[in-house]
Each structure stands twice: as structure tokens, then as C-alpha cells.
Coordinates of C-alpha atoms in Angstrom, one line a residue:
Chain A
X217 CA -10.9 28.3 10.8
X218 CA -7.2 27.5 10.8
X219 CA -6.0 25.5 7.9
X220 CA -4.6 23.0 10.1
X221 CA -8.2 22.3 11.6
X222 CA -9.4 21.3 8.0
X223 CA -7.1 18.7 7.7
X224 CA -7.4 15.3 9.4
X225 CA -4.6 12.9 10.1
X226 CA -4.9 9.2 10.7
X227 CA -2.5 6.7 11.5
X228 CA -2.1 3.2 10.4
X229 CA 0.4 0.3 10.2
X230 CA 1.3 -1.9 7.4
X231 CA -0.3 -5.2 8.9
X232 CA 1.0 -8.8 7.6
X233 CA -2.2 -9.7 5.7
X234 CA -2.4 -6.2 4.3
X235 CA 0.7 -6.7 2.3
X236 CA 1.7 -8.5 -1.0
X237 CA 4.1 -10.9 -2.0
X238 CA 6.6 -7.9 -2.1
X239 CA 5.9 -7.2 1.4
X240 CA 4.3 -3.7 0.5
X241 CA 0.9 -2.8 1.5
X242 CA -1.9 -3.3 -1.4
X243 CA -3.8 -0.9 -3.3
X244 CA -7.1 -2.5 -2.0
X245 CA -5.9 -2.0 1.7
X246 CA -4.8 1.7 0.8
X247 CA -8.1 2.6 -0.7
X248 CA -10.0 1.1 2.3
X249 CA -7.8 3.5 4.4
X250 CA -8.4 6.2 2.3
X251 CA -12.3 5.9 2.1
X252 CA -12.2 5.2 6.2
X253 CA -10.3 8.5 6.6
X254 CA -12.7 10.2 4.5
X255 CA -15.3 9.0 6.8
X256 CA -13.4 9.8 9.9
X257 CA -12.8 13.3 8.7
X258 CA -16.3 14.0 7.7
X259 CA -17.8 12.7 10.7
X260 CA -15.6 14.7 13.0
X261 CA -16.9 17.7 11.4
X262 CA -20.6 16.8 11.3
X263 CA -21.2 15.8 7.5
X264 CA -20.4 12.1 7.9
X265 CA -22.9 9.4 6.8
X266 CA -24.2 8.6 10.4
X267 CA -25.4 12.5 10.5
X268 CA -26.6 12.4 6.7
X269 CA -28.6 9.1 7.5
X270 CA -30.8 10.9 9.7
X271 CA -31.9 12.8 7.1
X272 CA -31.6 9.9 4.6
X273 CA -28.7 11.2 2.7
X274 CA -25.4 9.1 2.1
X275 CA -22.2 9.9 0.3
X276 CA -21.3 7.7 -3.0
X277 CA -17.7 7.7 -4.3
X278 CA -17.6 8.6 -8.0
X279 CA -13.7 8.8 -8.8
X280 CA -10.6 7.8 -6.9
X281 CA -6.9 8.4 -8.1
X282 CA -3.8 7.5 -6.2
X283 CA -0.5 8.1 -7.0
X284 CA 2.7 6.6 -5.2
X285 CA 6.5 7.0 -5.0
X286 CA 6.4 3.9 -2.8
X287 CA 4.1 2.0 -0.5
X288 CA 4.5 1.1 3.2
X289 CA 6.5 -2.0 4.0
X290 CA 5.2 -4.6 6.1
X291 CA 5.2 -3.6 9.9
X292 CA 6.1 0.2 8.9
X293 CA 4.0 2.9 10.4
X294 CA 2.3 5.4 8.1
X295 CA -0.3 8.0 8.4
X296 CA -2.9 9.7 5.9
X297 CA -3.8 13.3 5.8
X298 CA -7.0 14.3 4.2
X299 CA -8.9 17.6 3.3
X300 CA -11.9 19.0 1.1
X301 CA -10.2 20.9 -2.0
X302 CA -13.7 21.9 -3.5
X303 CA -17.3 21.7 -2.9
X304 CA -19.6 22.2 -5.9
X305 CA -23.5 21.8 -6.0
X306 CA -23.3 18.1 -6.7
X307 CA -19.9 17.1 -6.2
X308 CA -17.0 17.5 -3.7
X309 CA -13.2 16.9 -4.3
X310 CA -11.3 15.5 -1.3
X311 CA -7.7 15.1 -1.3
X312 CA -5.3 12.8 0.6
X313 CA -1.3 12.9 1.4
X314 CA 0.2 9.4 2.2
X315 CA 3.2 10.1 4.5
X316 CA 5.5 7.2 5.4
X317 CA 7.2 6.3 9.1
X318 CA 9.8 9.1 8.6
X319 CA 7.3 11.9 7.8
X320 CA 8.0 11.8 4.1
X321 CA 5.2 12.2 1.6
X322 CA 5.1 9.1 -0.4
X323 CA 1.9 9.6 -2.5
X324 CA -1.4 11.4 -2.8
X325 CA -4.7 10.7 -3.8
X326 CA -7.8 12.7 -5.3
X327 CA -11.4 11.7 -4.9
X328 CA -14.8 12.8 -6.0
X329 CA -18.0 12.3 -4.0
X330 CA -21.7 13.0 -4.7
X331 CA -24.4 12.7 -1.9
X332 CA -27.6 11.1 -2.9
X333 CA -31.0 10.9 -1.1
X334 CA -31.6 7.2 0.2
X335 CA -35.3 7.8 -0.6
X336 CA -35.1 9.1 -4.2
X337 CA -31.5 8.0 -5.2
X338 CA -31.1 11.5 -6.7
X339 CA -28.2 13.6 -6.0
X340 CA -28.5 16.4 -3.3
X341 CA -27.4 20.0 -3.4
X342 CA -24.2 20.0 -1.5
X343 CA -24.2 23.9 -1.1
X344 CA -27.6 23.6 0.7
X345 CA -26.8 20.6 3.2
X346 CA -26.6 21.9 6.6
X347 CA -26.7 25.7 5.6
X348 CA -24.0 25.1 3.4
X349 CA -21.1 24.6 6.2
X350 CA -19.2 22.1 4.5
X351 CA -17.7 24.9 2.4
X352 CA -16.4 26.2 5.9
X353 CA -13.6 23.1 5.5
X354 CA -12.6 23.9 1.9
X355 CA -8.5 24.2 2.1
X356 CA -5.9 25.0 -0.4
X357 CA -3.4 22.2 0.6
X358 CA -1.6 21.3 -2.5
X359 CA -2.2 18.0 -4.1
X360 CA 0.3 17.8 -6.6
X361 CA -0.9 14.8 -8.7
X362 CA -3.3 15.0 -11.8
X363 CA -7.2 14.6 -11.4
X364 CA -8.8 11.3 -12.6
X365 CA -9.0 11.3 -16.4
X366 CA -11.4 10.0 -18.4
X367 CA -11.2 6.2 -19.5
X368 CA -12.0 4.8 -22.6
X369 CA -11.9 0.8 -23.2
X370 CA -12.2 -0.8 -26.8
X371 CA -11.3 -4.2 -26.1
X372 CA -14.2 -6.7 -27.1
X373 CA -12.2 -9.9 -25.7
X374 CA -12.9 -10.5 -21.9
X375 CA -9.5 -10.6 -19.7
X376 CA -11.6 -12.5 -17.4
X377 CA -15.1 -13.2 -15.7
X378 CA -16.6 -13.9 -12.3
X379 CA -19.5 -14.0 -10.4
X380 CA -20.0 -11.6 -7.4
X381 CA -20.1 -13.6 -4.2
X382 CA -20.7 -13.4 -0.6
X383 CA -17.4 -11.6 0.2
X384 CA -17.9 -9.1 -2.5
X385 CA -21.2 -7.6 -1.1
X386 CA -21.3 -4.8 1.3
X387 CA -23.9 -3.6 3.9
X388 CA -25.8 -1.8 1.0
X389 CA -26.1 -5.0 -1.2
X390 CA -23.9 -3.8 -3.9
X391 CA -20.2 -5.2 -4.7
X392 CA -17.9 -3.1 -2.6
X393 CA -15.6 -0.6 -4.0
X394 CA -12.7 -2.1 -2.5
X395 CA -13.4 -5.6 -4.1
X396 CA -13.5 -4.1 -7.5
X397 CA -9.8 -3.0 -7.0
X398 CA -8.5 -6.4 -6.0
X399 CA -10.4 -8.0 -8.8
X400 CA -8.4 -5.4 -11.3
X401 CA -5.3 -6.0 -9.5
X402 CA -5.8 -10.0 -10.1
X403 CA -6.0 -9.0 -13.9
X404 CA -2.1 -8.9 -14.0
X405 CA 0.3 -11.7 -13.9
X406 CA 2.4 -11.7 -10.6
X407 CA 5.7 -11.5 -12.9
X408 CA 4.5 -7.8 -13.8
X409 CA 4.5 -7.0 -9.8
X410 CA 8.1 -8.4 -9.2
X411 CA 9.6 -6.3 -12.1
X412 CA 7.5 -3.2 -11.6
X413 CA 5.2 -1.3 -9.1
X414 CA 1.8 0.7 -9.4
X415 CA 2.4 4.1 -9.8
X416 CA -0.9 5.5 -10.5
X417 CA -4.2 3.7 -10.0
X418 CA -7.6 5.3 -10.9
X419 CA -11.0 4.2 -10.5
X420 CA -14.3 5.6 -12.0
X421 CA -17.6 4.1 -10.4
X422 CA -20.3 4.1 -12.7
X423 CA -22.8 1.8 -11.6
X424 CA -23.9 -0.6 -9.1
X425 CA -23.6 -4.4 -9.4
X426 CA -25.2 -7.0 -7.0
X427 CA -24.9 -10.5 -5.7
X428 CA -24.9 -13.1 -8.5
X429 CA -24.0 -10.6 -11.2
X430 CA -21.5 -11.6 -13.8
X431 CA -18.7 -9.2 -13.9
X432 CA -16.4 -9.3 -17.2
X433 CA -13.2 -7.6 -17.1
X434 CA -12.1 -5.9 -20.4
X435 CA -8.2 -4.6 -20.5
X436 CA -6.7 -2.4 -23.1
X437 CA -2.8 -2.2 -23.2
X438 CA -2.1 1.6 -24.0
X439 CA 1.6 1.7 -24.1
X440 CA 4.1 3.0 -21.3
X441 CA 3.0 0.5 -18.6
X442 CA -0.6 1.8 -18.9
X443 CA -3.6 -0.4 -18.7
X444 CA -7.5 0.6 -19.2
X445 CA -9.8 -1.5 -17.5
X446 CA -13.5 -1.6 -17.8
X447 CA -15.8 -3.9 -15.7
X448 CA -19.3 -4.5 -17.4
X449 CA -22.3 -6.8 -15.7
X450 CA -24.2 -9.5 -17.2
X451 CA -22.9 -8.9 -20.7
X452 CA -23.9 -5.2 -20.9
X453 CA -23.8 -2.1 -18.6
X454 CA -20.5 -0.5 -17.5
X455 CA -20.2 -0.8 -13.7
X456 CA -16.5 0.9 -13.0
X457 CA -13.6 2.0 -15.0
X458 CA -9.8 1.7 -14.2
X459 CA -6.4 2.8 -15.2
X460 CA -3.3 1.5 -13.9
X461 CA 0.1 2.8 -14.5
X462 CA 3.1 0.4 -13.7
X463 CA 6.7 1.6 -13.6
X464 CA 9.9 -0.2 -13.3
X465 CA 11.1 -0.6 -10.1
Chain B
X271 CA 4.0 -12.4 37.1
X272 CA 0.4 -11.6 37.6
X273 CA -2.2 -13.2 35.2
X274 CA -3.5 -9.7 34.0
X275 CA 0.2 -9.3 32.4
X276 CA -0.2 -12.4 30.8
X277 CA -3.2 -11.3 28.7
X278 CA -2.9 -8.6 25.9
X279 CA -6.1 -6.5 25.1
X280 CA -6.4 -4.9 21.7
X281 CA -9.0 -2.3 20.5
X282 CA -10.9 -2.4 17.1
X283 CA -13.8 -0.9 15.3
X284 CA -15.9 -2.6 12.7
X285 CA -15.0 -0.6 9.6
X286 CA -17.5 -0.3 6.5
X287 CA -15.5 -2.4 4.2
X288 CA -14.9 -5.1 6.8
X289 CA -18.8 -5.7 7.2
X290 CA -21.0 -8.3 5.0
X291 CA -24.3 -7.6 3.5
X292 CA -25.9 -7.9 6.8
X293 CA -23.6 -5.1 8.5
X294 CA -21.7 -7.7 10.4
X295 CA -18.0 -8.0 10.6
X296 CA -16.8 -10.7 8.2
X297 CA -14.8 -14.1 9.6
X298 CA -12.0 -13.3 7.4
X299 CA -11.5 -9.6 9.0
X300 CA -12.1 -11.2 12.3
X301 CA -9.4 -13.9 11.7
X302 CA -7.1 -11.1 10.4
X303 CA -7.5 -9.4 13.8
X304 CA -7.0 -12.7 15.7
X305 CA -3.4 -13.2 14.1
X306 CA -2.6 -9.8 14.5
X307 CA -3.3 -9.8 18.2
X308 CA -1.4 -13.0 18.4
X309 CA 1.6 -11.0 16.7
X310 CA 1.1 -8.1 18.8
X311 CA 0.9 -10.2 22.2
X312 CA 4.3 -12.2 21.2
X313 CA 6.1 -9.1 19.9
X314 CA 5.4 -7.4 23.4
X315 CA 6.8 -10.3 25.2
X316 CA 9.8 -10.8 23.5
X317 CA 8.8 -13.9 21.1
X318 CA 7.4 -11.9 18.0
X319 CA 8.4 -13.0 14.6
X320 CA 10.7 -9.9 14.5
X321 CA 12.7 -11.4 17.4
X322 CA 12.6 -14.8 16.1
X323 CA 13.6 -13.9 12.4
X324 CA 17.1 -12.8 13.8
X325 CA 17.6 -16.6 14.8
X326 CA 15.8 -17.6 11.6
X327 CA 12.7 -19.1 13.1
X328 CA 9.2 -18.2 12.3
X329 CA 5.5 -18.6 13.7
X330 CA 3.1 -21.0 11.6
X331 CA -0.4 -21.1 12.5
X332 CA -1.7 -24.9 12.4
X333 CA -5.3 -24.4 13.6
X334 CA -7.8 -21.9 14.2
X335 CA -11.4 -22.6 15.8
X336 CA -13.8 -19.6 16.4
X337 CA -17.1 -19.7 18.0
X338 CA -19.4 -16.7 18.3
X339 CA -22.6 -15.6 19.8
X340 CA -22.8 -12.5 17.5
X341 CA -20.6 -10.3 15.3
X342 CA -20.0 -6.7 16.1
X343 CA -22.0 -4.4 13.7
X344 CA -20.6 -1.8 11.4
X345 CA -18.7 1.2 13.4
X346 CA -19.3 -0.5 16.7
X347 CA -16.1 -0.7 18.8
X348 CA -14.9 -4.3 19.9
X349 CA -11.9 -5.8 21.8
X350 CA -10.0 -8.8 21.3
X351 CA -7.8 -10.6 24.4
X352 CA -5.2 -13.1 23.8
X353 CA -3.4 -15.1 26.2
X354 CA -1.1 -18.5 25.8
X355 CA -3.1 -21.6 27.4
X356 CA -0.2 -24.3 26.9
X357 CA 3.3 -24.5 25.4
X358 CA 4.4 -28.1 24.4
X359 CA 7.8 -29.1 22.6
X360 CA 6.3 -28.5 19.2
X361 CA 3.2 -26.5 19.7
X362 CA 1.5 -23.9 21.6
X363 CA -2.0 -23.3 22.1
X364 CA -3.0 -19.5 22.0
X365 CA -6.7 -18.7 23.1
X366 CA -8.7 -15.3 22.5
X367 CA -11.9 -13.8 23.9
X368 CA -14.0 -11.2 21.7
X369 CA -15.6 -8.6 23.5
X370 CA -18.4 -6.2 22.3
X371 CA -18.6 -2.4 22.8
X372 CA -20.3 -3.0 26.1
X373 CA -17.8 -5.1 27.5
X374 CA -19.6 -8.5 27.0
X375 CA -17.9 -11.4 25.9
X376 CA -19.4 -12.6 22.3
X377 CA -17.0 -15.3 21.3
X378 CA -13.9 -16.9 21.9
X379 CA -11.2 -18.6 19.7
X380 CA -8.5 -21.0 20.0
X381 CA -5.4 -21.5 17.7
X382 CA -2.3 -24.0 17.4
X383 CA 1.0 -22.6 16.8
X384 CA 4.4 -24.1 15.7
X385 CA 7.8 -22.6 15.2
X386 CA 9.9 -23.5 12.3
X387 CA 13.4 -22.8 11.4
X388 CA 13.6 -21.0 7.9
X389 CA 16.8 -22.6 7.1
X390 CA 15.6 -26.3 7.5
X391 CA 11.6 -25.7 7.5
X392 CA 11.7 -28.1 10.5
X393 CA 9.8 -27.4 13.8
X394 CA 11.5 -25.9 16.5
X395 CA 11.5 -27.0 20.1
X396 CA 9.6 -24.5 22.0
X397 CA 10.7 -25.3 25.6
X398 CA 14.4 -24.7 24.4
X399 CA 13.7 -21.0 22.8
X400 CA 14.9 -18.3 24.6
X401 CA 15.6 -20.5 27.5
X402 CA 11.9 -21.6 27.6
X403 CA 10.7 -18.1 28.8
X404 CA 7.6 -18.4 26.6
X405 CA 6.1 -20.7 29.5
X406 CA 6.4 -17.9 31.8
X407 CA 3.2 -16.5 30.0
X408 CA 1.2 -19.6 30.3
X409 CA -2.2 -18.2 31.9
X410 CA -5.5 -20.0 33.0
X411 CA -7.9 -17.7 31.7
X412 CA -11.0 -19.9 30.7
X413 CA -11.9 -20.5 27.0
X414 CA -15.3 -22.3 27.2
X415 CA -15.3 -23.6 23.2
X416 CA -14.1 -26.9 21.9
X417 CA -10.7 -27.4 20.9
X418 CA -10.4 -27.7 17.0
X419 CA -11.7 -30.9 15.5
X420 CA -10.4 -33.6 13.3
X421 CA -12.2 -32.7 9.6
X422 CA -12.8 -35.4 7.1
X423 CA -14.1 -34.9 3.6
X424 CA -15.5 -37.6 1.5
X425 CA -17.0 -35.6 -1.2
X426 CA -15.4 -36.1 -4.7
X427 CA -17.4 -33.8 -6.4
X428 CA -15.9 -30.2 -6.6
X429 CA -17.8 -27.4 -5.0
X430 CA -15.9 -24.5 -7.1
X431 CA -12.1 -24.1 -8.4
X432 CA -9.9 -21.3 -8.8
X433 CA -6.6 -20.2 -9.6
X434 CA -4.5 -18.5 -7.0
X435 CA -4.0 -15.0 -7.9
X436 CA -1.7 -11.7 -7.2
X437 CA -4.2 -10.9 -4.1
X438 CA -4.0 -14.3 -2.7
X439 CA -0.4 -14.2 -2.1
X440 CA 1.5 -13.0 1.2
X441 CA 4.9 -12.1 1.7
X442 CA 6.0 -15.6 2.2
X443 CA 4.9 -16.3 -1.4
X444 CA 2.0 -18.6 -0.2
X445 CA -1.8 -18.3 -0.4
X446 CA -2.5 -16.3 2.8
X447 CA -4.4 -17.9 5.5
X448 CA -7.1 -15.1 5.7
X449 CA -7.6 -15.5 2.1
X450 CA -8.6 -19.5 2.3
X451 CA -11.1 -18.4 4.9
X452 CA -12.7 -15.7 2.4
X453 CA -12.7 -18.2 -0.5
X454 CA -14.5 -20.7 2.0
X455 CA -16.9 -18.4 2.8
X456 CA -17.9 -17.7 -1.0
X457 CA -18.9 -21.3 -1.1
X458 CA -22.2 -20.6 0.3
X459 CA -25.1 -18.7 -1.4
X460 CA -26.3 -15.6 0.0
X461 CA -29.8 -16.9 0.9
X462 CA -27.6 -18.8 3.8
X463 CA -26.2 -15.7 5.3
X464 CA -29.8 -14.2 5.4
X465 CA -31.2 -16.6 7.4
X466 CA -28.4 -18.1 9.4
X467 CA -25.0 -16.8 10.9
X468 CA -21.8 -18.6 11.3
X469 CA -22.0 -20.2 14.9
X470 CA -18.5 -21.9 14.6
X471 CA -15.8 -21.8 12.2
X472 CA -12.6 -24.0 12.1
X473 CA -9.6 -24.1 10.0
X474 CA -6.7 -26.7 9.7
X475 CA -3.8 -25.3 7.6
X476 CA -2.0 -28.4 6.0
X477 CA 0.1 -27.5 3.4
X478 CA 1.2 -24.4 1.4
X479 CA 0.0 -23.6 -2.1
X480 CA 1.4 -20.8 -4.3
X481 CA 0.8 -18.3 -7.0
X482 CA -1.1 -20.1 -9.9
X483 CA -2.1 -23.2 -8.1
X484 CA -5.4 -24.3 -9.1
X485 CA -7.6 -24.7 -5.8
X486 CA -10.4 -26.9 -5.5
X487 CA -13.0 -27.1 -2.9
X488 CA -14.8 -29.9 -1.6
X489 CA -17.8 -29.7 0.6
X490 CA -19.5 -32.4 2.8
X491 CA -23.3 -31.2 4.3
X492 CA -22.9 -33.5 7.7
X493 CA -26.3 -32.2 9.1
X494 CA -27.4 -29.8 11.6
X495 CA -26.0 -26.6 9.6
X496 CA -22.5 -28.1 9.6
X497 CA -20.2 -28.2 6.3
X498 CA -16.9 -29.8 6.4
X499 CA -14.8 -28.5 3.7
X500 CA -11.3 -29.4 2.1
X501 CA -9.4 -27.4 -0.3
X502 CA -7.0 -29.3 -2.6
X503 CA -4.2 -28.2 -5.0
X504 CA -3.5 -29.0 -8.5
X505 CA -5.8 -32.2 -8.3
X506 CA -3.9 -33.8 -5.4
X507 CA -2.5 -32.5 -2.0
X508 CA -4.8 -30.9 0.6
X509 CA -3.6 -27.5 1.6
X510 CA -6.4 -26.7 4.2
X511 CA -9.6 -28.2 5.9
X512 CA -12.6 -26.4 7.3
X513 CA -15.5 -26.6 9.2
X514 CA -18.4 -24.1 9.3
X515 CA -21.4 -24.5 11.5
X516 CA -24.4 -22.3 10.8
X517 CA -27.2 -21.6 13.2
X518 CA -30.6 -19.9 12.4
X519 CA -30.7 -16.0 13.5

């Protein structure tokens, strides 16, 4: 298979209600587009959720890291390219490039996925799935950003707290992956977004949360524009962790 | 001009993070698509925001009413048709039809827009704009739903309250029109969405609110599955009003 067939390319435009007060696409919307592209790419190659559901398996996002030089501006066209970097027994690495209206690469993203059985909730062996055909799509396209890091939060003083509401919940009954990103972005004052922009954003999805769960946000400032965040549910278990790196504009 | 040229048709798919826990598209996402279609349609005909901005005018959404038999389900294709019903001196009525994957009309929407000068914030005379050419697009396509009604809320006990955050704010520095819809949907317990669905949703945008504003939500139940909602800012002025009509599934 040619390397080109292994990469999917998808086109978007920065819609008015998908940009923030600076006119740039929000990280939540970009995250949504990245996950959709992952779905399109997998579906077109026969290992998408619809095919897997027949066998009662589904994809679960474990890690996401996005690093950007800039974000598309309102009404600008942009595109996202995605490909599979690695397939292990229990995880696969999927990468992305974000390309601006002029064809310039403005950022990259890395993601890590597992597949679970909907019956047992246990992880599936990716190398056994469909006769291991997913490995045919492994591609050596470069993705020059660091892998998702290990995030550890020490703060014991909550930065904020909310109860998961109707709009937070997805078709699986869980708080949706994109809503966590939006709630985390809302931890920062608008002044920070005036002077700086997000250079790198990481999410580690650890456990599920549900309608009515109290989500409490803990935030450490670790210097150099870098914040580590942990979201815990109902006073206990961590549901996700995030690292947000701001740089001056 | 043929009636067909006056109507714009735009295609969508119900994306995974755009559906709620029942697998149906959310009203907030549908609202976003409707407003985008309004923008596409106006732009293609020379009276979009980009053209107007040259003259320092912009469109302002005043009213929106949506009425639906059903919502598209996850991964389903659907389309939206939009046309101009009336042009008055200070307002124009734009209608929409929502069409499911099989070409069946599953709902309609009505919207009312004004145009304001960005310099004076005063409304512009639509009949004078571009030599009144907008009236050439007036179209008598039927839209068999009621016009937006007058909403009056009497409750003095807040249903909930929040401060406008980063993710709420649009490129104009205001809380964005779609976020109000999402916050209003979050006033209702998930149990209500299990037994019933939204048959009709209305918004009247009254005033602007800004980052940090305290938004307080007042909700009257007026019988027959109908709720009237008013959002006030900083303990005073109303910023928008909404009517939500639920029917049993």
C-alpha cells in the first residue's frame, strides 16, 4: 500500500461560533475535529466504530496531545491529516497534522487509543482484530511533537467545581471528551488568553464520569506558562488530567 | 429569479460529539448549523457579513424558533434549506426547513434579524441597503410553524446562576448565541429528556452580556410541557428569553 493511501485528509472551515473572542478556533472544537477525523479514517479503512460494534467492540480515547504555532482564524479554511503511527497489542498511536488555508503545517497532534469489548469492558487485542489488518495502515509520516507526558497534580485546593449536566453527556452516558476540554479552558481568566495563546494542550482520560457527578478541578502552576490540571469526581477518583502550556503571542 | 435560486441547501452529518445521551443532535448544535446556513446563504447572494463589514454593518439575530418532529440520529446525514420570507425596513424574516437522510421534512425554523451599524450600533434601513436588492430574494416557500411568541417570565426565584467564562465568549466579546441555548437546556433534569423531547424551542435575544457577567436563569412552568425562561445579567437587565415545549416521545 502506498504511504499516501494510509493518510486521510479532511477539510474544515473555522465557523463563527467555533472561534473564541480572539477570532481563533477553540481547542475544544479542534479536538472535536481531530476525533471526527480519527473516526472517518478508521471507518474508511474498515476498522471504524460501526464495523466494530457488530462485534461489540468500541474505540476508547486514552491520550491526546496537540501542539500548535497558530489556530485557524474565523472563516478560514483548514485541513487535518491523520495516520496510524504504531499498533501495539492493547494500544494504537494515531497522529494528526493541522494545515492552514495556504497549505502550511501549523500544528500536530498525537493520540493514543484502546479498543474495549462492550460486553466485558476489557481491552481487546488489536493485533488479533480483523486478522491484524490494522497494521497494514501503519505509516512513517513524521509527527515532530513530544508524546503525551505523565501529569501529576499536587494542589489540594479546588480551582472550581461543577455538576455534570445534560449538555455534558454523550451517547454512552458519559461526560463527553470534548466537554472536559472546554471546562478546563474555562479555568483560566480571559486576560491570559489576551496576552498569550495555548502552545500545547494534553489530555489523559483516566475514568468515566456521569450525569450529576460533581467534577472538581485542581490546578498547579508549574512555571514557564505551564499548568497541570486534574479533574476528580465526587471528592475522590481522578477522571482526567491535562497539561496546558501558554506562550506569549 | 426562479424560486429555486432563492433557496440555499446545505448538507450536514450528526457528529458523535454533537449528539446528546439519546443519540439525537442537540438543539444547540442545530442552532449553530441554522445560523451558519443563514451566513452561507447571505454571503452567496452578496449580503453576508464580510460584504457588510466593508460598510461597517453587521447582522444581529433577534429571534429564533425551531419546531421539530424528530432530530437527526448520530452519524445520519441531514440537510437544511433556508430562504428569506420578508424584508421590512428594520427586520428581515429568514426561514429554514430541516430535512432528514431520506429527504423527509422533519422540522422548520423561523428567525428574525436586524442589521446594525458597527459605528453607531443603530439599526440600518434594509430597504436602502445595496439599493434594496435583498428584496429580490424574498421567497414564498411555506414554513408551517408559528412565529416566535412574546415570552413573559414571572418567577422571582432563580433556577440557576453562572458567571460567563472564556468558552462562552464570541469574537464580538459577547456571550455567544449558541451558549445561551446550551445553558438553558442544562436547566432541565436528564429524566425529562429521557421521557420527552423538545417539540419547539424559541429564543429572543434582548441584550448583550460579557465575560464575567453573572447570568441568572428564571424558569416558569406554564403547563402542557411548556417552560418560559428568562436570563438576567448582574441582578438586573434581561439578556434573553426562551420558550421550551417538551412532548412525550
